[in-house]
Each structure stands twice: as structure tokens, then as C-alpha cells.
């Protein structure tokens, strides 16, 4: 539920809608009750109901991000300043922007069960995971849009580890996963304008968690019935720190782009002395 609300706060409409519901066995036909009990549901407990999308297609790890993250290049290798990016088709750029949205979303949530999972397993197990479908990402068969599914996995456990109040769950190394998140974000400087604007707003407001919990209380009828977060977890502080990291990366991208643009302008000003038309055409192509 918190992940869904964060997605809405970031303007991401490809996070499936989640609503809360209270299980009521008396309203379920007796011959169907075994399905609920087999799934571990209990009477009067609360569950999250996720909008069903029935035309999903598995997706592979995006090669344009994979190539860059493998080589550990510097800030903004995946950016409009990269010649390879400038040669991409519009449809490929649209697809890429959806993947970079996912990098931002998963970085903030410290979600280790999607792109980072493939990279982690490739580093610690086998490189075959570079070439396997990405878990919890699906492509719509209707419009080719990406959907980010199963977003609640280990959110509280991940934030508790980031806050230093709990160990990692299972036998995974969260330190390696944290580094992978940072590497993925650092290689990317191509983002949807709306995502950048939302991050800038949340950075300035300093109240992302308050906004999310206000939405939960006021717009979700069962929001007040959810169990409290761990008492020693400062959820708001961890969330704001992750948002701040993304904002600061955006600023580094702007600085890198400004530097490249100034170099291009300096070069074009030398050419214009020979032909003023060149300067006009160069400017129009940037």
C-alpha cells in the first residue's frame, strides 16, 4: 500500500492500484472458502487487493542499461549526451524512460526483487541472470507499457536495514545490493520530465512520508486499521534520504549536461566565424 501511494506521489501510473479489504468468510460461498484458507487468509484480517492486469508479457533485462552498468561508467552514461542514445528511435526512448522510472522507484523503495535481483545473482551466482526475464516487471500486451508489480516485497525490512536497526532478510548481502542500486542510478541521466519535477517538489517539501500517510488515512477506508510500523524505524527519514539521493543525482546530471552543452557552444562559435549558417543549424539540431 505504501509503495503504491509513493508511485502515485511520483506520478507513476504504471504501478497497479491497491485497495484494502477486510476478509469476511460469511460473505464467501462455502465451496470457495478452501481457496482463501489455502492462501493463508484469516477471517476479519485485512488484505491488499491489487488491480488485475491480464495481458502481461515477460520482459528481459534492458540491454541499453545492462551494457552501461556492466562497464561501471561515470555519471550519466545513459543520457541525451550519449551518441548511442541520440541514435535511438522514439519508441526505444519511450521504453528506456519507463526503465529509468523504475530505477528511481526501486532506488527509493530499496526494492531488491527486480533489476537489482538480476544483477546481484549475476555477480554472486551466474552471468546467465543477465539474460533472464526481470522479476516483477511485465509489459502490457495492449500498449507495450511496463507495469511494476509486487511492490510491497520486503519494504519495511529493507528500510529497517537502511536505518541500521535490523539485519538483512535471508542469505542475501544487502550491502552489495545497495551498491548495485547506486551504480544503476549513477549510469543514468535520461528521465521523464514529470518524474524529475515530482522529485524536485518532494525534495523541497521534506514531507513525503507525511503526505503518503495522510493519503492513507483520508482516502483509504481501512487505512487506520493497518498495524503500526516498527517503533524504532524512522520511516520518514529513510524515505526522505532516498528521495534526496535521487534529487542530488539529477543535479549532477544537469551539471554534466551543462558542461557538455557549453563545450558544444564553444565549438560552434569557432565554426560560425567561417559560416554563420552553421551556427543556426547546429543550434537547431541540439
PDB file of C-alpha atoms in Angstrom:
ATOM      1  CA  UNK A   1       0.000   0.000   0.000  1.00  0.00           C
ATOM      2  CA  UNK A   2       2.820   2.425   0.866  1.00  0.00           C
ATOM      3  CA  UNK A   3       4.656   1.569  -2.357  1.00  0.00           C
ATOM      4  CA  UNK A   4       1.527   2.198  -4.421  1.00  0.00           C
ATOM      5  CA  UNK A   5       0.972   5.581  -2.768  1.00  0.00           C
ATOM      6  CA  UNK A   6       4.608   6.530  -3.374  1.00  0.00           C
ATOM      7  CA  UNK A   7       4.172   5.625  -7.042  1.00  0.00           C
ATOM      8  CA  UNK A   8       1.197   7.975  -7.255  1.00  0.00           C
ATOM      9  CA  UNK A   9       3.184  10.677  -5.476  1.00  0.00           C
ATOM     10  CA  UNK A  10       5.863  10.337  -8.163  1.00  0.00           C
ATOM     11  CA  UNK A  11       3.282  10.498 -10.957  1.00  0.00           C
ATOM     12  CA  UNK A  12       3.870   6.866 -11.986  1.00  0.00           C
ATOM     13  CA  UNK A  13       0.626   5.433 -13.331  1.00  0.00           C
ATOM     14  CA  UNK A  14       2.101   2.030 -14.142  1.00  0.00           C
ATOM     15  CA  UNK A  15       2.093   0.899 -10.508  1.00  0.00           C
ATOM     16  CA  UNK A  16      -1.058  -1.257 -10.147  1.00  0.00           C
ATOM     17  CA  UNK A  17      -3.772   0.202  -7.945  1.00  0.00           C
ATOM     18  CA  UNK A  18      -4.009  -1.228  -4.417  1.00  0.00           C
ATOM     19  CA  UNK A  19      -7.020  -1.021  -2.104  1.00  0.00           C
ATOM     20  CA  UNK A  20      -7.515  -2.578   1.317  1.00  0.00           C
ATOM     21  CA  UNK A  21     -10.282  -5.001   2.126  1.00  0.00           C
ATOM     22  CA  UNK A  22     -11.341  -6.921   5.222  1.00  0.00           C
ATOM     23  CA  UNK A  23     -11.793 -10.661   4.817  1.00  0.00           C
ATOM     24  CA  UNK A  24     -15.342 -11.782   5.614  1.00  0.00           C
ATOM     25  CA  UNK A  25     -15.789 -15.545   5.453  1.00  0.00           C
ATOM     26  CA  UNK A  26     -19.549 -15.311   5.937  1.00  0.00           C
ATOM     27  CA  UNK A  27     -19.853 -13.486   2.596  1.00  0.00           C
ATOM     28  CA  UNK A  28     -17.900 -16.169   0.683  1.00  0.00           C
ATOM     29  CA  UNK A  29     -19.704 -19.218  -0.776  1.00  0.00           C
ATOM     30  CA  UNK A  30     -18.761 -22.266   1.256  1.00  0.00           C
ATOM     31  CA  UNK A  31     -17.385 -24.163  -1.746  1.00  0.00           C
ATOM     32  CA  UNK A  32     -14.824 -21.331  -2.329  1.00  0.00           C
ATOM     33  CA  UNK A  33     -13.642 -20.910   1.254  1.00  0.00           C
ATOM     34  CA  UNK A  34     -10.913 -23.512   0.811  1.00  0.00           C
ATOM     35  CA  UNK A  35      -9.203 -21.206  -1.708  1.00  0.00           C
ATOM     36  CA  UNK A  36      -8.865 -18.478   0.906  1.00  0.00           C
ATOM     37  CA  UNK A  37      -7.755 -20.759   3.715  1.00  0.00           C
ATOM     38  CA  UNK A  38      -5.222 -22.431   1.406  1.00  0.00           C
ATOM     39  CA  UNK A  39      -3.788 -18.970   0.662  1.00  0.00           C
ATOM     40  CA  UNK A  40      -3.388 -18.331   4.391  1.00  0.00           C
ATOM     41  CA  UNK A  41      -6.163 -15.751   4.663  1.00  0.00           C
ATOM     42  CA  UNK A  42      -7.907 -15.429   8.007  1.00  0.00           C
ATOM     43  CA  UNK A  43     -11.378 -14.147   8.778  1.00  0.00           C
ATOM     44  CA  UNK A  44     -11.558 -10.431   9.700  1.00  0.00           C
ATOM     45  CA  UNK A  45      -7.939  -9.821   8.669  1.00  0.00           C
ATOM     46  CA  UNK A  46      -7.019  -7.081   6.198  1.00  0.00           C
ATOM     47  CA  UNK A  47      -5.582  -7.776   2.762  1.00  0.00           C
ATOM     48  CA  UNK A  48      -4.345  -5.672  -0.120  1.00  0.00           C
ATOM     49  CA  UNK A  49      -6.350  -6.084  -3.324  1.00  0.00           C
ATOM     50  CA  UNK A  50      -4.253  -5.341  -6.420  1.00  0.00           C
ATOM     51  CA  UNK A  51      -5.719  -4.322  -9.765  1.00  0.00           C
ATOM     52  CA  UNK A  52      -5.552  -7.359 -12.046  1.00  0.00           C
ATOM     53  CA  UNK A  53      -3.833  -6.953 -15.422  1.00  0.00           C
ATOM     54  CA  UNK A  54      -4.454  -9.989 -17.579  1.00  0.00           C
ATOM     55  CA  UNK A  55      -2.341  -9.376 -20.701  1.00  0.00           C
ATOM     56  CA  UNK A  56       1.135  -9.250 -19.218  1.00  0.00           C
ATOM     57  CA  UNK A  57       4.250 -10.323 -21.126  1.00  0.00           C
ATOM     58  CA  UNK A  58       7.608 -11.166 -19.516  1.00  0.00           C
ATOM     59  CA  UNK A  59      10.413  -8.696 -20.245  1.00  0.00           C
ATOM     60  CA  UNK A  60      14.159  -9.196 -20.460  1.00  0.00           C
ATOM     61  CA  UNK A  61      16.803  -7.035 -18.822  1.00  0.00           C
ATOM     62  CA  UNK A  62      17.120  -3.844 -20.929  1.00  0.00           C
ATOM     63  CA  UNK A  63      20.364  -4.124 -22.897  1.00  0.00           C
ATOM     64  CA  UNK A  64      20.956  -0.364 -23.035  1.00  0.00           C
ATOM     65  CA  UNK A  65      21.106  -0.217 -19.238  1.00  0.00           C
ATOM     66  CA  UNK A  66      22.881  -3.567 -18.906  1.00  0.00           C
ATOM     67  CA  UNK A  67      25.742  -2.516 -21.202  1.00  0.00           C
ATOM     68  CA  UNK A  68      26.405   0.627 -19.207  1.00  0.00           C
ATOM     69  CA  UNK A  69      26.075  -0.860 -15.726  1.00  0.00           C
ATOM     70  CA  UNK A  70      28.436  -3.706 -16.604  1.00  0.00           C
ATOM     71  CA  UNK A  71      31.181  -1.289 -17.603  1.00  0.00           C
ATOM     72  CA  UNK A  72      30.735   0.908 -14.496  1.00  0.00           C
ATOM     73  CA  UNK A  73      30.875   4.142 -16.492  1.00  0.00           C
ATOM     74  CA  UNK A  74      30.620   7.562 -14.901  1.00  0.00           C
ATOM     75  CA  UNK A  75      27.697   9.880 -14.286  1.00  0.00           C
ATOM     76  CA  UNK A  76      25.032   9.854 -16.942  1.00  0.00           C
ATOM     77  CA  UNK A  77      26.281   7.288 -19.478  1.00  0.00           C
ATOM     78  CA  UNK A  78      22.640   6.699 -20.414  1.00  0.00           C
ATOM     79  CA  UNK A  79      21.754  10.258 -21.345  1.00  0.00           C
ATOM     80  CA  UNK A  80      20.912  12.518 -24.298  1.00  0.00           C
ATOM     81  CA  UNK A  81      24.617  13.445 -24.342  1.00  0.00           C
ATOM     82  CA  UNK A  82      25.499   9.867 -25.303  1.00  0.00           C
ATOM     83  CA  UNK A  83      25.741   9.470 -29.081  1.00  0.00           C
ATOM     84  CA  UNK A  84      24.259   5.960 -28.887  1.00  0.00           C
ATOM     85  CA  UNK A  85      21.211   7.353 -27.112  1.00  0.00           C
ATOM     86  CA  UNK A  86      20.758  10.058 -29.753  1.00  0.00           C
ATOM     87  CA  UNK A  87      20.568   7.384 -32.447  1.00  0.00           C
ATOM     88  CA  UNK A  88      17.743   5.502 -30.703  1.00  0.00           C
ATOM     89  CA  UNK A  89      14.234   5.516 -32.165  1.00  0.00           C
ATOM     90  CA  UNK A  90      11.413   7.364 -30.406  1.00  0.00           C
ATOM     91  CA  UNK A  91       9.790   4.065 -29.366  1.00  0.00           C
ATOM     92  CA  UNK A  92      13.080   2.848 -27.843  1.00  0.00           C
ATOM     93  CA  UNK A  93      13.485   6.134 -25.956  1.00  0.00           C
ATOM     94  CA  UNK A  94       9.945   5.825 -24.593  1.00  0.00           C
ATOM     95  CA  UNK A  95      10.755   2.299 -23.410  1.00  0.00           C
ATOM     96  CA  UNK A  96      14.029   3.489 -21.881  1.00  0.00           C
ATOM     97  CA  UNK A  97      12.254   6.267 -19.947  1.00  0.00           C
ATOM     98  CA  UNK A  98       9.986   3.637 -18.384  1.00  0.00           C
ATOM     99  CA  UNK A  99      13.029   1.654 -17.259  1.00  0.00           C
ATOM    100  CA  UNK A 100      14.713   4.723 -15.770  1.00  0.00           C
ATOM    101  CA  UNK A 101      11.450   5.492 -13.951  1.00  0.00           C
ATOM    102  CA  UNK A 102      11.748   2.011 -12.480  1.00  0.00           C
ATOM    103  CA  UNK A 103      15.349   2.681 -11.412  1.00  0.00           C
ATOM    104  CA  UNK A 104      14.154   5.741  -9.493  1.00  0.00           C
ATOM    105  CA  UNK A 105      11.155   3.934  -7.977  1.00  0.00           C
ATOM    106  CA  UNK A 106      13.197   0.928  -6.852  1.00  0.00           C
ATOM    107  CA  UNK A 107      16.055   3.061  -5.572  1.00  0.00           C
ATOM    108  CA  UNK A 108      13.704   4.997  -3.294  1.00  0.00           C
ATOM    109  CA  UNK A 109      11.979   1.822  -2.085  1.00  0.00           C
ATOM    110  CA  UNK A 110      15.271  -0.100  -1.900  1.00  0.00           C
ATOM    111  CA  UNK A 111      13.422  -2.819  -3.796  1.00  0.00           C
ATOM    112  CA  UNK A 112      15.860  -5.686  -4.339  1.00  0.00           C
ATOM    113  CA  UNK A 113      13.494  -8.010  -6.151  1.00  0.00           C
ATOM    114  CA  UNK A 114      13.606  -6.646  -9.702  1.00  0.00           C
ATOM    115  CA  UNK A 115      16.526  -5.288 -11.772  1.00  0.00           C
ATOM    116  CA  UNK A 116      18.860  -5.406  -8.789  1.00  0.00           C
ATOM    117  CA  UNK A 117      17.998  -9.056  -8.235  1.00  0.00           C
ATOM    118  CA  UNK A 118      19.213  -9.993 -11.726  1.00  0.00           C
ATOM    119  CA  UNK A 119      22.451  -8.038 -11.304  1.00  0.00           C
ATOM    120  CA  UNK A 120      23.046  -9.411  -7.799  1.00  0.00           C
ATOM    121  CA  UNK A 121      22.590 -13.007  -8.928  1.00  0.00           C
ATOM    122  CA  UNK A 122      24.797 -12.373 -11.965  1.00  0.00           C
ATOM    123  CA  UNK A 123      27.566 -11.176  -9.657  1.00  0.00           C
ATOM    124  CA  UNK A 124      27.204 -13.822  -6.971  1.00  0.00           C
ATOM    125  CA  UNK A 125      25.910 -16.809  -8.951  1.00  0.00           C
ATOM    126  CA  UNK A 126      25.947 -16.868 -12.745  1.00  0.00           C
ATOM    127  CA  UNK A 127      26.001 -14.349 -15.609  1.00  0.00           C
ATOM    128  CA  UNK A 128      23.009 -16.190 -17.090  1.00  0.00           C
ATOM    129  CA  UNK A 129      20.833 -13.886 -14.973  1.00  0.00           C
ATOM    130  CA  UNK A 130      21.817 -11.012 -17.287  1.00  0.00           C
ATOM    131  CA  UNK A 131      19.761 -12.772 -19.936  1.00  0.00           C
ATOM    132  CA  UNK A 132      16.743 -13.903 -17.934  1.00  0.00           C
ATOM    133  CA  UNK A 133      13.369 -12.137 -17.551  1.00  0.00           C
ATOM    134  CA  UNK A 134      13.237  -9.423 -14.901  1.00  0.00           C
ATOM    135  CA  UNK A 135      11.125 -10.465 -11.941  1.00  0.00           C
ATOM    136  CA  UNK A 136       8.076  -8.343 -11.061  1.00  0.00           C
ATOM    137  CA  UNK A 137       8.139  -6.291 -14.287  1.00  0.00           C
ATOM    138  CA  UNK A 138       5.665  -7.026 -17.056  1.00  0.00           C
ATOM    139  CA  UNK A 139       4.876  -5.461 -20.391  1.00  0.00           C
ATOM    140  CA  UNK A 140       1.282  -4.789 -21.379  1.00  0.00           C
ATOM    141  CA  UNK A 141       0.192  -6.685 -24.467  1.00  0.00           C
ATOM    142  CA  UNK A 142      -2.180  -3.821 -25.224  1.00  0.00           C
ATOM    143  CA  UNK A 143       0.089  -0.759 -25.331  1.00  0.00           C
ATOM    144  CA  UNK A 144       3.633  -2.090 -24.611  1.00  0.00           C
ATOM    145  CA  UNK A 145       3.744  -0.117 -21.359  1.00  0.00           C
ATOM    146  CA  UNK A 146       5.754  -1.505 -18.433  1.00  0.00           C
ATOM    147  CA  UNK A 147       3.971  -2.412 -15.209  1.00  0.00           C
ATOM    148  CA  UNK A 148       5.814  -2.548 -11.876  1.00  0.00           C
ATOM    149  CA  UNK A 149       4.233  -5.405  -9.919  1.00  0.00           C
ATOM    150  CA  UNK A 150       4.608  -6.852  -6.408  1.00  0.00           C
ATOM    151  CA  UNK A 151       5.962  -3.615  -4.973  1.00  0.00           C
ATOM    152  CA  UNK A 152       5.492  -4.351  -1.287  1.00  0.00           C
ATOM    153  CA  UNK A 153       8.060  -7.114  -1.024  1.00  0.00           C
ATOM    154  CA  UNK A 154      10.338  -6.513   1.988  1.00  0.00           C
ATOM    155  CA  UNK A 155       9.793  -2.730   2.063  1.00  0.00           C
ATOM    156  CA  UNK A 156       9.806  -2.466   5.852  1.00  0.00           C
ATOM    157  CA  UNK A 157      12.668  -4.957   6.190  1.00  0.00           C
ATOM    158  CA  UNK A 158      14.717  -3.044   3.594  1.00  0.00           C
ATOM    159  CA  UNK A 159      14.105   0.322   5.261  1.00  0.00           C
ATOM    160  CA  UNK A 160      14.920  -1.195   8.663  1.00  0.00           C
ATOM    161  CA  UNK A 161      18.278  -2.379   7.289  1.00  0.00           C
ATOM    162  CA  UNK A 162      18.987   1.054   5.785  1.00  0.00           C
ATOM    163  CA  UNK A 163      18.191   2.601   9.189  1.00  0.00           C
ATOM    164  CA  UNK A 164      20.627   0.217  10.863  1.00  0.00           C
ATOM    165  CA  UNK A 165      18.051  -1.350  13.161  1.00  0.00           C
ATOM    166  CA  UNK A 166      17.690  -4.814  11.591  1.00  0.00           C
ATOM    167  CA  UNK A 167      19.801  -7.370   9.686  1.00  0.00           C
ATOM    168  CA  UNK A 168      19.157  -8.338   6.072  1.00  0.00           C
ATOM    169  CA  UNK A 169      16.487 -10.930   5.456  1.00  0.00           C
ATOM    170  CA  UNK A 170      17.584 -14.337   4.226  1.00  0.00           C
ATOM    171  CA  UNK A 171      21.089 -15.031   2.952  1.00  0.00           C
ATOM    172  CA  UNK A 172      21.400 -12.033   0.608  1.00  0.00           C
ATOM    173  CA  UNK A 173      24.033  -9.322   1.043  1.00  0.00           C
ATOM    174  CA  UNK A 174      22.186  -6.005   1.246  1.00  0.00           C
ATOM    175  CA  UNK A 175      25.493  -4.114   1.061  1.00  0.00           C
ATOM    176  CA  UNK A 176      26.101  -5.450  -2.452  1.00  0.00           C
ATOM    177  CA  UNK A 177      22.514  -4.665  -3.434  1.00  0.00           C
ATOM    178  CA  UNK A 178      22.857  -1.106  -2.118  1.00  0.00           C
ATOM    179  CA  UNK A 179      25.945  -0.626  -4.282  1.00  0.00           C
ATOM    180  CA  UNK A 180      24.105  -2.015  -7.326  1.00  0.00           C
ATOM    181  CA  UNK A 181      21.253   0.448  -6.787  1.00  0.00           C
ATOM    182  CA  UNK A 182      23.770   3.296  -6.647  1.00  0.00           C
ATOM    183  CA  UNK A 183      25.604   2.098  -9.763  1.00  0.00           C
ATOM    184  CA  UNK A 184      22.395   1.775 -11.761  1.00  0.00           C
ATOM    185  CA  UNK A 185      21.215   5.242 -10.807  1.00  0.00           C
ATOM    186  CA  UNK A 186      24.629   6.796 -11.437  1.00  0.00           C
ATOM    187  CA  UNK A 187      24.826   5.471 -15.011  1.00  0.00           C
ATOM    188  CA  UNK A 188      21.519   7.089 -15.970  1.00  0.00           C
ATOM    189  CA  UNK A 189      20.748  10.708 -16.850  1.00  0.00           C
ATOM    190  CA  UNK A 190      17.681  10.254 -19.038  1.00  0.00           C
ATOM    191  CA  UNK A 191      14.397  10.590 -17.136  1.00  0.00           C
ATOM    192  CA  UNK A 192      10.810  11.628 -17.725  1.00  0.00           C
ATOM    193  CA  UNK A 193      10.352  15.337 -17.095  1.00  0.00           C
ATOM    194  CA  UNK A 194       7.353  14.619 -14.830  1.00  0.00           C
ATOM    195  CA  UNK A 195       9.444  12.320 -12.637  1.00  0.00           C
ATOM    196  CA  UNK A 196      12.139  14.983 -12.255  1.00  0.00           C
ATOM    197  CA  UNK A 197       9.561  17.635 -11.329  1.00  0.00           C
ATOM    198  CA  UNK A 198       7.951  15.383  -8.699  1.00  0.00           C
ATOM    199  CA  UNK A 199      11.333  14.552  -7.136  1.00  0.00           C
ATOM    200  CA  UNK A 200      12.255  18.235  -7.023  1.00  0.00           C
ATOM    201  CA  UNK A 201       8.955  19.030  -5.317  1.00  0.00           C
ATOM    202  CA  UNK A 202       9.351  16.260  -2.725  1.00  0.00           C
ATOM    203  CA  UNK A 203      12.928  17.355  -2.060  1.00  0.00           C
ATOM    204  CA  UNK A 204      11.741  20.903  -1.365  1.00  0.00           C
ATOM    205  CA  UNK A 205       8.724  19.889   0.773  1.00  0.00           C
ATOM    206  CA  UNK A 206      10.685  17.492   3.051  1.00  0.00           C
ATOM    207  CA  UNK A 207       7.436  15.686   3.956  1.00  0.00           C
ATOM    208  CA  UNK A 208       6.980  12.720   1.585  1.00  0.00           C
ATOM    209  CA  UNK A 209       6.063  10.262   4.344  1.00  0.00           C
ATOM    210  CA  UNK A 210       3.545  12.678   5.885  1.00  0.00           C
ATOM    211  CA  UNK A 211       1.839  13.097   2.514  1.00  0.00           C
ATOM    212  CA  UNK A 212       1.657   9.333   1.991  1.00  0.00           C
ATOM    213  CA  UNK A 213       0.217   8.612   5.442  1.00  0.00           C
ATOM    214  CA  UNK A 214      -2.277  11.464   5.049  1.00  0.00           C
ATOM    215  CA  UNK A 215      -3.470   9.894   1.788  1.00  0.00           C
ATOM    216  CA  UNK A 216      -3.696   6.531   3.528  1.00  0.00           C
ATOM    217  CA  UNK A 217      -5.814   7.927   6.385  1.00  0.00           C
ATOM    218  CA  UNK A 218      -8.113  10.124   4.316  1.00  0.00           C
ATOM    219  CA  UNK A 219      -8.673   8.148   1.095  1.00  0.00           C
ATOM    220  CA  UNK A 220      -8.376   4.517   2.185  1.00  0.00           C
ATOM    221  CA  UNK A 221     -11.335   3.470   4.385  1.00  0.00           C
ATOM    222  CA  UNK A 222      -9.310   0.723   6.087  1.00  0.00           C
ATOM    223  CA  UNK A 223      -6.094   2.750   6.328  1.00  0.00           C
ATOM    224  CA  UNK A 224      -6.431   3.317  10.071  1.00  0.00           C
ATOM    225  CA  UNK A 225      -6.762  -0.422  10.657  1.00  0.00           C
ATOM    226  CA  UNK A 226      -3.270  -1.285   9.447  1.00  0.00           C
ATOM    227  CA  UNK A 227      -0.697  -2.333  12.052  1.00  0.00           C
ATOM    228  CA  UNK A 228       1.836   0.335  13.041  1.00  0.00           C
ATOM    229  CA  UNK A 229       5.340   0.464  11.634  1.00  0.00           C
ATOM    230  CA  UNK A 230       8.199  -0.745  13.870  1.00  0.00           C
ATOM    231  CA  UNK A 231       8.557   1.795  16.689  1.00  0.00           C
ATOM    232  CA  UNK A 232      12.295   2.310  16.206  1.00  0.00           C
ATOM    233  CA  UNK A 233      12.033   2.792  12.414  1.00  0.00           C
ATOM    234  CA  UNK A 234      12.036   6.437  11.329  1.00  0.00           C
ATOM    235  CA  UNK A 235      10.294   5.645   8.060  1.00  0.00           C
ATOM    236  CA  UNK A 236      10.032   9.291   7.036  1.00  0.00           C
ATOM    237  CA  UNK A 237      13.747   9.947   7.484  1.00  0.00           C
ATOM    238  CA  UNK A 238      14.782   6.904   5.435  1.00  0.00           C
ATOM    239  CA  UNK A 239      12.291   7.746   2.681  1.00  0.00           C
ATOM    240  CA  UNK A 240      13.429  11.385   2.517  1.00  0.00           C
ATOM    241  CA  UNK A 241      17.097  10.338   2.371  1.00  0.00           C
ATOM    242  CA  UNK A 242      16.389   8.097  -0.631  1.00  0.00           C
ATOM    243  CA  UNK A 243      14.490  10.911  -2.371  1.00  0.00           C
ATOM    244  CA  UNK A 244      17.346  13.309  -1.603  1.00  0.00           C
ATOM    245  CA  UNK A 245      19.838  10.893  -3.188  1.00  0.00           C
ATOM    246  CA  UNK A 246      17.817  10.864  -6.412  1.00  0.00           C
ATOM    247  CA  UNK A 247      17.454  14.647  -6.388  1.00  0.00           C
ATOM    248  CA  UNK A 248      21.215  15.135  -5.954  1.00  0.00           C
ATOM    249  CA  UNK A 249      21.848  12.720  -8.819  1.00  0.00           C
ATOM    250  CA  UNK A 250      19.525  14.782 -11.025  1.00  0.00           C
ATOM    251  CA  UNK A 251      21.598  17.832 -10.126  1.00  0.00           C
ATOM    252  CA  UNK A 252      24.802  16.050 -11.131  1.00  0.00           C
ATOM    253  CA  UNK A 253      23.168  15.147 -14.431  1.00  0.00           C
ATOM    254  CA  UNK A 254      22.267  18.808 -15.008  1.00  0.00           C
ATOM    255  CA  UNK A 255      25.835  19.879 -14.287  1.00  0.00           C
ATOM    256  CA  UNK A 256      27.245  17.258 -16.657  1.00  0.00           C
ATOM    257  CA  UNK A 257      24.800  18.280 -19.385  1.00  0.00           C
ATOM    258  CA  UNK A 258      25.564  21.984 -18.888  1.00  0.00           C
ATOM    259  CA  UNK A 259      29.277  21.249 -19.251  1.00  0.00           C
ATOM    260  CA  UNK A 260      28.781  19.324 -22.489  1.00  0.00           C
ATOM    261  CA  UNK A 261      26.447  21.990 -23.878  1.00  0.00           C
ATOM    262  CA  UNK A 262      28.939  24.747 -23.113  1.00  0.00           C
ATOM    263  CA  UNK A 263      31.656  22.776 -24.900  1.00  0.00           C
ATOM    264  CA  UNK A 264      29.385  22.323 -27.930  1.00  0.00           C
ATOM    265  CA  UNK A 265      28.573  26.034 -27.984  1.00  0.00           C
ATOM    266  CA  UNK A 266      32.254  26.920 -27.742  1.00  0.00           C
ATOM    267  CA  UNK A 267      32.969  24.661 -30.708  1.00  0.00           C
ATOM    268  CA  UNK A 268      30.082  26.051 -32.767  1.00  0.00           C
ATOM    269  CA  UNK A 269      31.176  29.640 -32.072  1.00  0.00           C
ATOM    270  CA  UNK A 270      34.503  28.835 -33.713  1.00  0.00           C
ATOM    271  CA  UNK A 271      32.784  27.394 -36.763  1.00  0.00           C
ATOM    272  CA  UNK A 272      30.391  30.303 -37.138  1.00  0.00           C
ATOM    273  CA  UNK A 273      33.231  32.618 -37.971  1.00  0.00           C
ATOM    274  CA  UNK A 274      33.538  30.704 -41.217  1.00  0.00           C
ATOM    275  CA  UNK A 275      29.828  30.295 -41.909  1.00  0.00           C
ATOM    276  CA  UNK A 276      27.071  31.892 -39.826  1.00  0.00           C
ATOM    277  CA  UNK A 277      24.548  29.373 -41.204  1.00  0.00           C
ATOM    278  CA  UNK A 278      26.399  26.536 -39.454  1.00  0.00           C
ATOM    279  CA  UNK A 279      25.724  28.050 -36.039  1.00  0.00           C
ATOM    280  CA  UNK A 280      21.994  28.261 -36.704  1.00  0.00           C
ATOM    281  CA  UNK A 281      21.783  24.682 -37.981  1.00  0.00           C
ATOM    282  CA  UNK A 282      23.892  23.340 -35.116  1.00  0.00           C
ATOM    283  CA  UNK A 283      21.636  25.030 -32.568  1.00  0.00           C
ATOM    284  CA  UNK A 284      18.514  23.611 -34.184  1.00  0.00           C
ATOM    285  CA  UNK A 285      19.883  20.058 -34.003  1.00  0.00           C
ATOM    286  CA  UNK A 286      20.720  20.099 -30.289  1.00  0.00           C
TER     287      UNK A 286
END
